[in-house]
Amino acid sequence: MSDAFDPKPYAEMQAAALDLPLEPGYRASVAAHLAVAFRLAPLFLDFKLPDEAEPAPIYRVEDEA
């Protein structure tokens, strides 16, 4: 079994899991973006933050009812 990331079946599985229609014309683009994200993810995961770093605040939009 190979550990290589194949974005095409991953895109299909995630779309199905999220009940998100994935149009045939967009499948190649979605897979290409997933491949880029997969290559970039280690840069973010390996970046060490200092202990003093604080998370960004969470902004929520309130209903104007």
GROMACS .gro file of C-alpha atoms in nm:
model
   65
    1MET     CA    1   0.000   0.000   0.000
    2SER     CA    2   0.133   0.344  -0.093
    3ASP     CA    3   0.127   0.642   0.143
    4ALA     CA    4   0.122   0.889  -0.148
    5PHE     CA    5  -0.162   1.140  -0.135
    6ASP     CA    6  -0.402   1.113  -0.429
    7PRO     CA    7  -0.627   1.421  -0.428
    8LYS     CA    8  -0.885   1.293  -0.680
    9PRO     CA    9  -1.044   1.017  -0.468
   10TYR     CA   10  -1.001   1.234  -0.157
   11ALA     CA   11  -1.205   1.512  -0.320
   12GLU     CA   12  -1.476   1.262  -0.414
   13MET     CA   13  -1.488   1.113  -0.062
   14GLN     CA   14  -1.504   1.451   0.109
   15ALA     CA   15  -1.772   1.580  -0.126
   16ALA     CA   16  -1.980   1.270  -0.053
   17ALA     CA   17  -1.920   1.298   0.323
   18LEU     CA   18  -2.032   1.663   0.319
   19ASP     CA   19  -2.321   1.591   0.081
   20LEU     CA   20  -2.168   1.853  -0.146
   21PRO     CA   21  -2.232   1.822  -0.517
   22LEU     CA   22  -1.905   1.815  -0.708
   23GLU     CA   23  -1.968   1.904  -1.070
   24PRO     CA   24  -1.762   1.701  -1.320
   25GLY     CA   25  -1.618   2.020  -1.470
   26TYR     CA   26  -1.474   2.126  -1.133
   27ARG     CA   27  -1.327   1.794  -1.016
   28ALA     CA   28  -0.983   1.847  -1.168
   29SER     CA   29  -0.956   2.199  -1.021
   30VAL     CA   30  -1.067   2.084  -0.677
   31ALA     CA   31  -0.812   1.801  -0.686
   32ALA     CA   32  -0.538   2.044  -0.795
   33HIS     CA   33  -0.616   2.279  -0.505
   34LEU     CA   34  -0.615   1.988  -0.260
   35ALA     CA   35  -0.274   1.880  -0.390
   36VAL     CA   36  -0.135   2.229  -0.327
   37ALA     CA   37  -0.290   2.242   0.020
   38PHE     CA   38  -0.141   1.901   0.099
   39ARG     CA   39   0.207   2.025   0.000
   40LEU     CA   40   0.169   2.348   0.202
   41ALA     CA   41   0.022   2.195   0.519
   42PRO     CA   42   0.358   2.085   0.668
   43LEU     CA   43   0.484   2.444   0.651
   44PHE     CA   44   0.206   2.551   0.884
   45LEU     CA   45   0.206   2.243   1.105
   46ASP     CA   46   0.583   2.260   1.160
   47PHE     CA   47   0.584   2.633   1.241
   48LYS     CA   48   0.655   2.668   1.612
   49LEU     CA   49   0.476   2.947   1.793
   50PRO     CA   50   0.621   3.106   2.106
   51ASP     CA   51   0.446   3.033   2.434
   52GLU     CA   52   0.330   3.397   2.449
   53ALA     CA   53   0.129   3.363   2.125
   54GLU     CA   54  -0.243   3.405   2.172
   55PRO     CA   55  -0.518   3.280   1.943
   56ALA     CA   56  -0.701   3.530   1.727
   57PRO     CA   57  -1.040   3.642   1.855
   58ILE     CA   58  -1.352   3.485   1.709
   59TYR     CA   59  -1.587   3.721   1.533
   60ARG     CA   60  -1.951   3.632   1.497
   61VAL     CA   61  -2.222   3.807   1.301
   62GLU     CA   62  -2.536   3.854   1.507
   63ASP     CA   63  -2.877   3.828   1.347
   64GLU     CA   64  -3.027   4.169   1.286
   65ALA     CA   65  -3.381   4.050   1.359
   0.00000   0.00000   0.00000
